[in-house]
């Protein structure tokens, strides 16, 4: 059997930005058919490496050799279609093969002809990602570069993408911090860390095992060498001045000079997040009774009746657009119920983490000042420093201003602000996005042992599996307590995707949950067939208007951020405007969500 073709090879590659070295004298190769996970701490240089591979950045030193047979495809984070362009017209424009062939190659992604015929701008994030993947396949690459493709995808789309990559015959490089996703899709790991790039055989579990073994071996060698050096030095010190032993001492000195220095690479920074103990509260923390939630005259969730008790760790699951964030806002009280009741237990204070918390960080504050501002109760300065350290901010970095931090670093600051509030009830919306392995692991362990009450939305299966003890499913406007474990929920999603005729007849994993429906409202009434098309078109127009207004506000916020960073104009006015825009964006997103829900109901 002939050796696999090498598609690309990096020899002694070096890259730096100013005084900051990204990697130095790096060597690795990628062969045809390899499924490679690219991992490393935030800021280590993973995205920079991708930019070098696609030609957007150049090497400072070394050589990148590309095979003549290489056909490279890059899944961009940005969209490249017009507002009115449909999936079909987009694929015709970007593909180099017939449309039927492209669709045949991506059958695993389960996109119907009805979806292909719609304007891409009206589709959910999950379907947009699928269309982009089809466009990538249409160029027939034999090596795909995928940068965080699962960010903000719901479980259904993540499972479909996972299954697609498992059966993909070409090679790919996949940047991801989702350990479960990497475990199921990759057979090699490329580590970008501490100015080095190292390739490991096997998936993410094999990588961690090899890393532990390598550290143990290096530590043993370093210890053995240290003992030898100590013995030689003792001999030289003791006998170096004696004529009878001078020759031996000189000989041992030469051996000592020639001895190779074995350095055990430092273990990547690990931390333990200590969440301040929350105050005592009553048995009932939050209760919703026959509550409706929505916006103006439209309902997103109906007749929600749930009770969250002291110490509950609840995961909220469901498709994107189903209303998970709406439920969190309803629980938090930032979205009052249109009907029904919301009761908060005795002495209960609520802290909520979401994307908007990150956006309103004050750019001129330091990391320490931002954490100190949010700390409540008897939180000591040392506890604030401990929290900063556990979130991987060194004693030097806590003096950095928010405006110079990366997206991942800002996310860590926002998370620390929430954890320092000593709130007995935490509501967390996608807390692991933008966090590296070390921080996700530290957060998982901290929340797993957290004595307070927790409600969390996350696409990270490993995180949910270890943190949550109860599962709330949001679907078709209802909120129900799922009768099993999270593993059973994932299994049921996989079975539903396979279809009844292809479903596995084996039983799902045995769970311990009880079958308890919390809400039993009927699904939305169907509209008359003759009015459907007209109503759908009207809703789509409103959704497009929302998206255009959001895009306009986001662009304005980018300009405001630049003004704040460059200190041009009145920073206070710019910060106030930034906050108002962020609030408007949130309202428009909720309006888009309710329109999406209405559209889905019309299309059923």
Short mmCIF file of N, CA, C and O in Angstrom, two decimals, residues 467-567:
data_model
loop_
_atom_site.label_atom_id
_atom_site.label_comp_id
_atom_site.label_asym_id
_atom_site.label_seq_id
_atom_site.Cartn_x
_atom_site.Cartn_y
_atom_site.Cartn_z
N UNK A 467 -22.40 19.15 34.28
CA UNK A 467 -22.90 20.21 35.17
C UNK A 467 -24.37 20.02 35.52
O UNK A 467 -24.78 20.25 36.66
N UNK A 468 -25.18 19.60 34.56
CA UNK A 468 -26.63 19.62 34.73
C UNK A 468 -27.16 18.34 35.39
O UNK A 468 -26.69 17.25 35.13
N UNK A 469 -28.17 18.53 36.26
CA UNK A 469 -28.87 17.39 36.86
C UNK A 469 -30.31 17.30 36.39
O UNK A 469 -30.96 16.27 36.59
N UNK A 470 -30.82 18.36 35.77
CA UNK A 470 -32.17 18.35 35.21
C UNK A 470 -32.12 18.99 33.83
O UNK A 470 -31.30 19.88 33.58
N UNK A 471 -33.01 18.56 32.95
CA UNK A 471 -33.04 19.05 31.57
C UNK A 471 -34.41 19.65 31.28
O UNK A 471 -35.44 18.97 31.42
N UNK A 472 -34.43 20.93 30.87
CA UNK A 472 -35.66 21.57 30.41
C UNK A 472 -35.58 21.70 28.89
O UNK A 472 -34.63 22.29 28.37
N UNK A 473 -36.55 21.17 28.18
CA UNK A 473 -36.58 21.25 26.72
C UNK A 473 -37.58 22.32 26.28
O UNK A 473 -38.73 22.33 26.71
N UNK A 474 -37.12 23.22 25.40
CA UNK A 474 -37.98 24.26 24.84
C UNK A 474 -38.29 23.88 23.40
O UNK A 474 -37.38 23.74 22.57
N UNK A 475 -39.56 23.71 23.08
CA UNK A 475 -39.95 23.27 21.74
C UNK A 475 -41.39 23.68 21.47
O UNK A 475 -42.27 23.50 22.33
N UNK A 476 -41.64 24.24 20.28
CA UNK A 476 -42.99 24.61 19.83
C UNK A 476 -43.73 25.47 20.85
O UNK A 476 -44.93 25.29 21.08
N UNK A 477 -43.00 26.39 21.47
CA UNK A 477 -43.64 27.31 22.40
C UNK A 477 -43.88 26.76 23.77
O UNK A 477 -44.47 27.43 24.63
N UNK A 478 -43.44 25.53 24.03
CA UNK A 478 -43.65 24.89 25.32
C UNK A 478 -42.32 24.67 26.03
O UNK A 478 -41.27 24.55 25.40
N UNK A 479 -42.40 24.57 27.35
CA UNK A 479 -41.23 24.24 28.17
C UNK A 479 -41.58 22.99 28.97
O UNK A 479 -42.56 22.98 29.72
N UNK A 480 -40.80 21.95 28.76
CA UNK A 480 -41.09 20.66 29.40
C UNK A 480 -39.86 20.13 30.11
O UNK A 480 -38.74 20.29 29.61
N UNK A 481 -40.07 19.47 31.24
CA UNK A 481 -38.98 18.76 31.90
C UNK A 481 -38.73 17.47 31.14
O UNK A 481 -39.62 16.62 31.02
N UNK A 482 -37.52 17.33 30.56
CA UNK A 482 -37.22 16.13 29.79
C UNK A 482 -37.16 14.93 30.75
O UNK A 482 -36.52 15.02 31.82
N UNK A 483 -37.77 13.80 30.38
CA UNK A 483 -37.90 12.69 31.33
C UNK A 483 -36.65 11.85 31.53
O UNK A 483 -36.71 10.85 32.24
N UNK A 484 -35.53 12.21 30.92
CA UNK A 484 -34.33 11.40 31.07
C UNK A 484 -33.10 12.25 31.29
O UNK A 484 -33.17 13.42 31.65
N UNK A 485 -31.96 11.63 31.04
CA UNK A 485 -30.68 12.31 31.20
C UNK A 485 -30.33 13.09 29.93
O UNK A 485 -30.99 12.94 28.89
N UNK A 486 -29.26 13.86 30.01
CA UNK A 486 -28.82 14.61 28.83
C UNK A 486 -28.35 13.66 27.72
O UNK A 486 -28.60 13.90 26.54
N UNK A 487 -27.68 12.58 28.08
CA UNK A 487 -27.26 11.60 27.08
C UNK A 487 -28.46 11.02 26.34
O UNK A 487 -28.40 10.79 25.13
N UNK A 488 -29.53 10.79 27.07
CA UNK A 488 -30.75 10.27 26.43
C UNK A 488 -31.35 11.31 25.48
O UNK A 488 -31.88 10.97 24.42
N UNK A 489 -31.29 12.58 25.88
CA UNK A 489 -31.79 13.65 25.02
C UNK A 489 -31.00 13.71 23.71
O UNK A 489 -31.58 13.80 22.62
N UNK A 490 -29.67 13.65 23.82
CA UNK A 490 -28.83 13.65 22.62
C UNK A 490 -29.15 12.44 21.75
O UNK A 490 -29.26 12.55 20.51
N UNK A 491 -29.32 11.28 22.37
CA UNK A 491 -29.66 10.06 21.63
C UNK A 491 -30.99 10.22 20.88
O UNK A 491 -31.10 9.83 19.72
N UNK A 492 -31.98 10.83 21.55
CA UNK A 492 -33.29 11.02 20.90
C UNK A 492 -33.18 11.95 19.70
O UNK A 492 -33.86 11.75 18.68
N UNK A 493 -32.31 12.96 19.79
CA UNK A 493 -32.10 13.87 18.66
C UNK A 493 -31.46 13.12 17.49
O UNK A 493 -31.85 13.30 16.33
N UNK A 494 -30.50 12.26 17.79
CA UNK A 494 -29.84 11.48 16.74
C UNK A 494 -30.83 10.56 16.05
O UNK A 494 -30.83 10.41 14.83
N UNK A 495 -31.71 9.93 16.84
CA UNK A 495 -32.71 9.03 16.26
C UNK A 495 -33.69 9.78 15.37
O UNK A 495 -34.07 9.31 14.30
N UNK A 496 -34.10 10.97 15.82
CA UNK A 496 -35.05 11.77 15.04
C UNK A 496 -34.44 12.17 13.71
O UNK A 496 -35.13 12.21 12.68
N UNK A 497 -33.14 12.46 13.69
CA UNK A 497 -32.49 12.86 12.45
C UNK A 497 -32.38 11.70 11.47
O UNK A 497 -32.42 11.87 10.27
N UNK A 498 -32.20 10.52 12.00
CA UNK A 498 -32.07 9.36 11.12
C UNK A 498 -33.38 8.99 10.46
O UNK A 498 -33.40 8.34 9.41
N UNK A 499 -34.50 9.39 11.08
CA UNK A 499 -35.79 9.09 10.48
C UNK A 499 -36.33 7.77 11.02
O UNK A 499 -35.58 6.88 11.43
N UNK A 500 -37.64 7.64 11.03
CA UNK A 500 -38.27 6.44 11.61
C UNK A 500 -37.86 5.17 10.89
O UNK A 500 -37.69 4.12 11.51
N UNK A 501 -37.70 5.23 9.55
CA UNK A 501 -37.38 4.02 8.80
C UNK A 501 -35.94 3.57 9.02
O UNK A 501 -35.63 2.40 8.77
N UNK A 502 -35.05 4.47 9.46
CA UNK A 502 -33.65 4.11 9.66
C UNK A 502 -33.28 4.11 11.14
O UNK A 502 -32.11 3.98 11.47
N UNK A 503 -34.26 4.28 12.03
CA UNK A 503 -33.95 4.40 13.46
C UNK A 503 -33.35 3.12 14.00
O UNK A 503 -33.73 2.02 13.62
N UNK A 504 -32.43 3.26 14.88
CA UNK A 504 -31.79 2.13 15.53
C UNK A 504 -32.79 1.50 16.48
O UNK A 504 -33.40 2.17 17.29
N UNK A 505 -32.97 0.19 16.38
CA UNK A 505 -33.95 -0.49 17.21
C UNK A 505 -33.46 -0.73 18.63
O UNK A 505 -34.22 -1.14 19.49
N UNK A 506 -32.18 -0.48 18.87
CA UNK A 506 -31.64 -0.69 20.22
C UNK A 506 -32.20 0.36 21.18
O UNK A 506 -32.55 1.46 20.78
N UNK A 507 -32.28 0.00 22.45
CA UNK A 507 -32.83 0.91 23.46
C UNK A 507 -31.84 2.00 23.80
O UNK A 507 -30.64 1.78 23.72
N UNK A 508 -32.33 3.18 24.17
CA UNK A 508 -31.43 4.25 24.57
C UNK A 508 -30.78 3.93 25.91
O UNK A 508 -31.22 3.03 26.62
N UNK A 509 -29.73 4.67 26.28
CA UNK A 509 -29.11 4.43 27.57
C UNK A 509 -30.09 4.65 28.70
O UNK A 509 -30.95 5.53 28.62
N UNK A 510 -30.01 3.81 29.74
CA UNK A 510 -30.96 3.88 30.84
C UNK A 510 -30.74 5.13 31.65
O UNK A 510 -29.62 5.46 32.02
N UNK A 511 -31.81 5.86 31.93
CA UNK A 511 -31.69 7.09 32.71
C UNK A 511 -32.41 6.98 34.03
O UNK A 511 -33.05 5.98 34.35
N UNK A 512 -32.34 8.04 34.80
CA UNK A 512 -32.94 8.04 36.12
C UNK A 512 -34.02 9.10 36.25
O UNK A 512 -34.62 9.25 37.30
N UNK A 513 -34.27 9.85 35.18
CA UNK A 513 -35.24 10.94 35.27
C UNK A 513 -36.66 10.43 35.35
O UNK A 513 -36.98 9.29 35.00
N UNK A 514 -37.59 11.28 35.82
CA UNK A 514 -38.98 10.93 35.91
C UNK A 514 -39.75 11.66 34.82
O UNK A 514 -39.44 12.78 34.48
N UNK A 515 -40.77 11.00 34.29
CA UNK A 515 -41.56 11.59 33.21
C UNK A 515 -42.52 12.61 33.82
O UNK A 515 -43.48 12.26 34.48
N UNK A 516 -42.24 13.87 33.60
CA UNK A 516 -43.02 14.93 34.23
C UNK A 516 -43.16 16.09 33.25
O UNK A 516 -42.24 16.84 33.04
N UNK A 517 -44.32 16.25 32.65
CA UNK A 517 -44.54 17.36 31.72
C UNK A 517 -44.95 18.59 32.51
O UNK A 517 -45.84 18.54 33.34
N UNK A 518 -44.27 19.69 32.26
CA UNK A 518 -44.55 20.92 33.00
C UNK A 518 -45.51 21.81 32.24
O UNK A 518 -46.15 22.67 32.80
N UNK A 519 -45.59 21.65 30.93
CA UNK A 519 -46.46 22.51 30.14
C UNK A 519 -47.10 21.68 29.05
O UNK A 519 -46.45 20.88 28.41
N UNK A 520 -48.39 21.84 28.87
CA UNK A 520 -49.08 21.03 27.88
C UNK A 520 -49.97 21.88 27.01
O UNK A 520 -51.11 21.54 26.72
N UNK A 521 -49.51 23.03 26.58
CA UNK A 521 -50.29 23.90 25.71
C UNK A 521 -50.38 23.31 24.31
O UNK A 521 -49.44 22.68 23.85
N UNK A 522 -51.49 23.52 23.60
CA UNK A 522 -51.59 23.05 22.23
C UNK A 522 -50.67 23.83 21.32
O UNK A 522 -50.33 24.98 21.61
N UNK A 523 -50.22 23.23 20.18
CA UNK A 523 -49.37 23.96 19.25
C UNK A 523 -50.14 25.09 18.58
O UNK A 523 -51.36 25.12 18.62
N UNK A 524 -49.42 26.05 17.99
CA UNK A 524 -50.09 27.19 17.35
C UNK A 524 -51.07 26.72 16.28
O UNK A 524 -50.82 25.75 15.56
N UNK A 525 -52.21 27.43 16.18
CA UNK A 525 -53.22 27.07 15.18
C UNK A 525 -52.68 27.31 13.78
O UNK A 525 -51.94 28.27 13.55
N UNK A 526 -53.05 26.43 12.84
CA UNK A 526 -52.60 26.58 11.46
C UNK A 526 -53.38 27.70 10.77
O UNK A 526 -54.56 27.88 11.01
N UNK A 527 -52.74 28.42 9.90
CA UNK A 527 -53.45 29.43 9.12
C UNK A 527 -54.05 28.76 7.89
O UNK A 527 -53.66 27.66 7.51
N UNK A 528 -55.02 29.41 7.28
CA UNK A 528 -55.64 28.86 6.07
C UNK A 528 -54.60 28.74 4.96
O UNK A 528 -53.74 29.62 4.80
N UNK A 529 -54.70 27.68 4.18
CA UNK A 529 -53.72 27.39 3.13
C UNK A 529 -53.60 28.54 2.15
O UNK A 529 -52.49 28.92 1.74
N UNK A 530 -54.71 29.14 1.77
CA UNK A 530 -54.68 30.18 0.73
C UNK A 530 -53.97 31.45 1.19
O UNK A 530 -53.50 32.23 0.38
N UNK A 531 -53.87 31.64 2.53
CA UNK A 531 -53.22 32.85 3.04
C UNK A 531 -51.75 32.62 3.42
O UNK A 531 -51.05 33.58 3.78
N UNK A 532 -51.32 31.36 3.40
CA UNK A 532 -49.98 31.05 3.93
C UNK A 532 -48.87 31.81 3.22
O UNK A 532 -48.03 32.46 3.86
N UNK A 533 -48.85 31.71 1.87
CA UNK A 533 -47.76 32.33 1.12
C UNK A 533 -47.68 33.83 1.36
O UNK A 533 -46.59 34.39 1.54
N UNK A 534 -48.82 34.47 1.38
CA UNK A 534 -48.86 35.92 1.58
C UNK A 534 -48.34 36.29 2.96
O UNK A 534 -47.54 37.22 3.12
N UNK A 535 -48.77 35.54 3.99
CA UNK A 535 -48.34 35.83 5.36
C UNK A 535 -46.85 35.56 5.53
O UNK A 535 -46.14 36.32 6.20
N UNK A 536 -46.35 34.47 4.93
CA UNK A 536 -44.92 34.13 5.05
C UNK A 536 -44.07 35.23 4.42
O UNK A 536 -43.05 35.64 4.99
N UNK A 537 -44.48 35.71 3.24
CA UNK A 537 -43.72 36.78 2.58
C UNK A 537 -43.67 38.03 3.45
O UNK A 537 -42.63 38.71 3.55
N UNK A 538 -44.79 38.36 4.09
CA UNK A 538 -44.84 39.56 4.94
C UNK A 538 -43.90 39.40 6.14
O UNK A 538 -43.18 40.34 6.52
N UNK A 539 -43.90 38.20 6.73
CA UNK A 539 -43.03 37.95 7.88
C UNK A 539 -41.56 38.03 7.48
O UNK A 539 -40.73 38.60 8.19
N UNK A 540 -41.23 37.45 6.32
CA UNK A 540 -39.85 37.47 5.84
C UNK A 540 -39.37 38.89 5.62
O UNK A 540 -38.22 39.23 5.92
N UNK A 541 -40.26 39.74 5.08
CA UNK A 541 -39.89 41.15 4.88
C UNK A 541 -39.57 41.82 6.22
O UNK A 541 -38.59 42.58 6.33
N UNK A 542 -40.38 41.54 7.22
CA UNK A 542 -40.13 42.13 8.55
C UNK A 542 -38.81 41.61 9.12
O UNK A 542 -38.05 42.37 9.74
N UNK A 543 -38.54 40.32 8.92
CA UNK A 543 -37.28 39.74 9.42
C UNK A 543 -36.08 40.40 8.73
O UNK A 543 -35.07 40.71 9.37
N UNK A 544 -36.21 40.62 7.42
CA UNK A 544 -35.12 41.26 6.68
C UNK A 544 -34.88 42.69 7.18
O UNK A 544 -33.74 43.13 7.33
N UNK A 545 -35.98 43.41 7.49
CA UNK A 545 -35.85 44.77 8.03
C UNK A 545 -35.12 44.75 9.37
O UNK A 545 -34.27 45.61 9.64
N UNK A 546 -35.46 43.76 10.22
CA UNK A 546 -34.77 43.62 11.51
C UNK A 546 -33.28 43.40 11.31
O UNK A 546 -32.44 44.02 11.98
N UNK A 547 -32.94 42.49 10.39
CA UNK A 547 -31.53 42.17 10.14
C UNK A 547 -30.76 43.37 9.63
O UNK A 547 -29.61 43.61 10.04
N UNK A 548 -31.39 44.15 8.74
CA UNK A 548 -30.73 45.34 8.20
C UNK A 548 -30.49 46.38 9.30
O UNK A 548 -29.44 47.02 9.35
N UNK A 549 -31.49 46.54 10.20
CA UNK A 549 -31.35 47.50 11.28
C UNK A 549 -30.27 47.05 12.27
O UNK A 549 -29.49 47.86 12.77
N UNK A 550 -30.22 45.74 12.54
CA UNK A 550 -29.18 45.19 13.43
C UNK A 550 -27.80 45.44 12.83
O UNK A 550 -26.87 45.87 13.53
N UNK A 551 -27.67 45.16 11.54
CA UNK A 551 -26.38 45.36 10.86
C UNK A 551 -25.95 46.83 10.94
O UNK A 551 -24.78 47.13 11.16
N UNK A 552 -26.91 47.73 10.78
CA UNK A 552 -26.61 49.17 10.85
C UNK A 552 -26.11 49.55 12.24
O UNK A 552 -25.12 50.29 12.38
N UNK A 553 -26.77 49.04 13.28
CA UNK A 553 -26.37 49.36 14.65
C UNK A 553 -25.02 48.73 15.00
O UNK A 553 -24.21 49.34 15.72
N UNK A 554 -24.78 47.52 14.52
CA UNK A 554 -23.49 46.87 14.77
C UNK A 554 -22.36 47.68 14.14
O UNK A 554 -21.30 47.88 14.75
N UNK A 555 -22.58 48.17 12.91
CA UNK A 555 -21.57 48.99 12.24
C UNK A 555 -21.32 50.28 13.02
O UNK A 555 -20.18 50.74 13.17
N UNK A 556 -22.41 50.87 13.52
CA UNK A 556 -22.28 52.11 14.31
C UNK A 556 -21.50 51.84 15.60
O UNK A 556 -20.66 52.66 16.01
N UNK A 557 -21.74 50.67 16.22
CA UNK A 557 -21.01 50.31 17.44
C UNK A 557 -19.52 50.13 17.18
O UNK A 557 -18.68 50.44 18.03
N UNK A 558 -19.18 49.59 16.01
CA UNK A 558 -17.77 49.42 15.67
C UNK A 558 -17.07 50.78 15.60
O UNK A 558 -15.93 50.95 16.07
N UNK A 559 -17.76 51.76 15.01
CA UNK A 559 -17.19 53.12 14.92
C UNK A 559 -17.06 53.72 16.32
O UNK A 559 -16.04 54.34 16.66
N UNK A 560 -18.08 53.52 17.17
CA UNK A 560 -18.04 54.04 18.53
C UNK A 560 -16.90 53.42 19.33
O UNK A 560 -16.21 54.11 20.10
N UNK A 561 -16.70 52.12 19.14
CA UNK A 561 -15.59 51.43 19.83
C UNK A 561 -14.25 52.02 19.43
O UNK A 561 -13.35 52.20 20.26
N UNK A 562 -14.10 52.31 18.14
CA UNK A 562 -12.85 52.90 17.66
C UNK A 562 -12.64 54.29 18.27
O UNK A 562 -11.52 54.66 18.63
N UNK A 563 -13.72 55.05 18.38
CA UNK A 563 -13.63 56.39 18.98
C UNK A 563 -13.21 56.30 20.45
O UNK A 563 -12.40 57.08 20.93
N UNK A 564 -13.78 55.31 21.15
CA UNK A 564 -13.45 55.15 22.58
C UNK A 564 -12.00 54.74 22.75
O UNK A 564 -11.27 55.28 23.58
N UNK A 565 -11.56 53.78 21.93
CA UNK A 565 -10.19 53.28 22.02
C UNK A 565 -9.18 54.38 21.68
O UNK A 565 -8.14 54.53 22.32
N UNK A 566 -9.49 55.18 20.63
CA UNK A 566 -8.56 56.22 20.18
C UNK A 566 -8.71 57.52 20.96
O UNK A 566 -7.99 58.48 20.73
N UNK A 567 -9.71 57.52 21.88
CA UNK A 567 -9.96 58.71 22.72
C UNK A 567 -10.34 59.94 21.90
O UNK A 567 -10.09 61.08 22.29
#
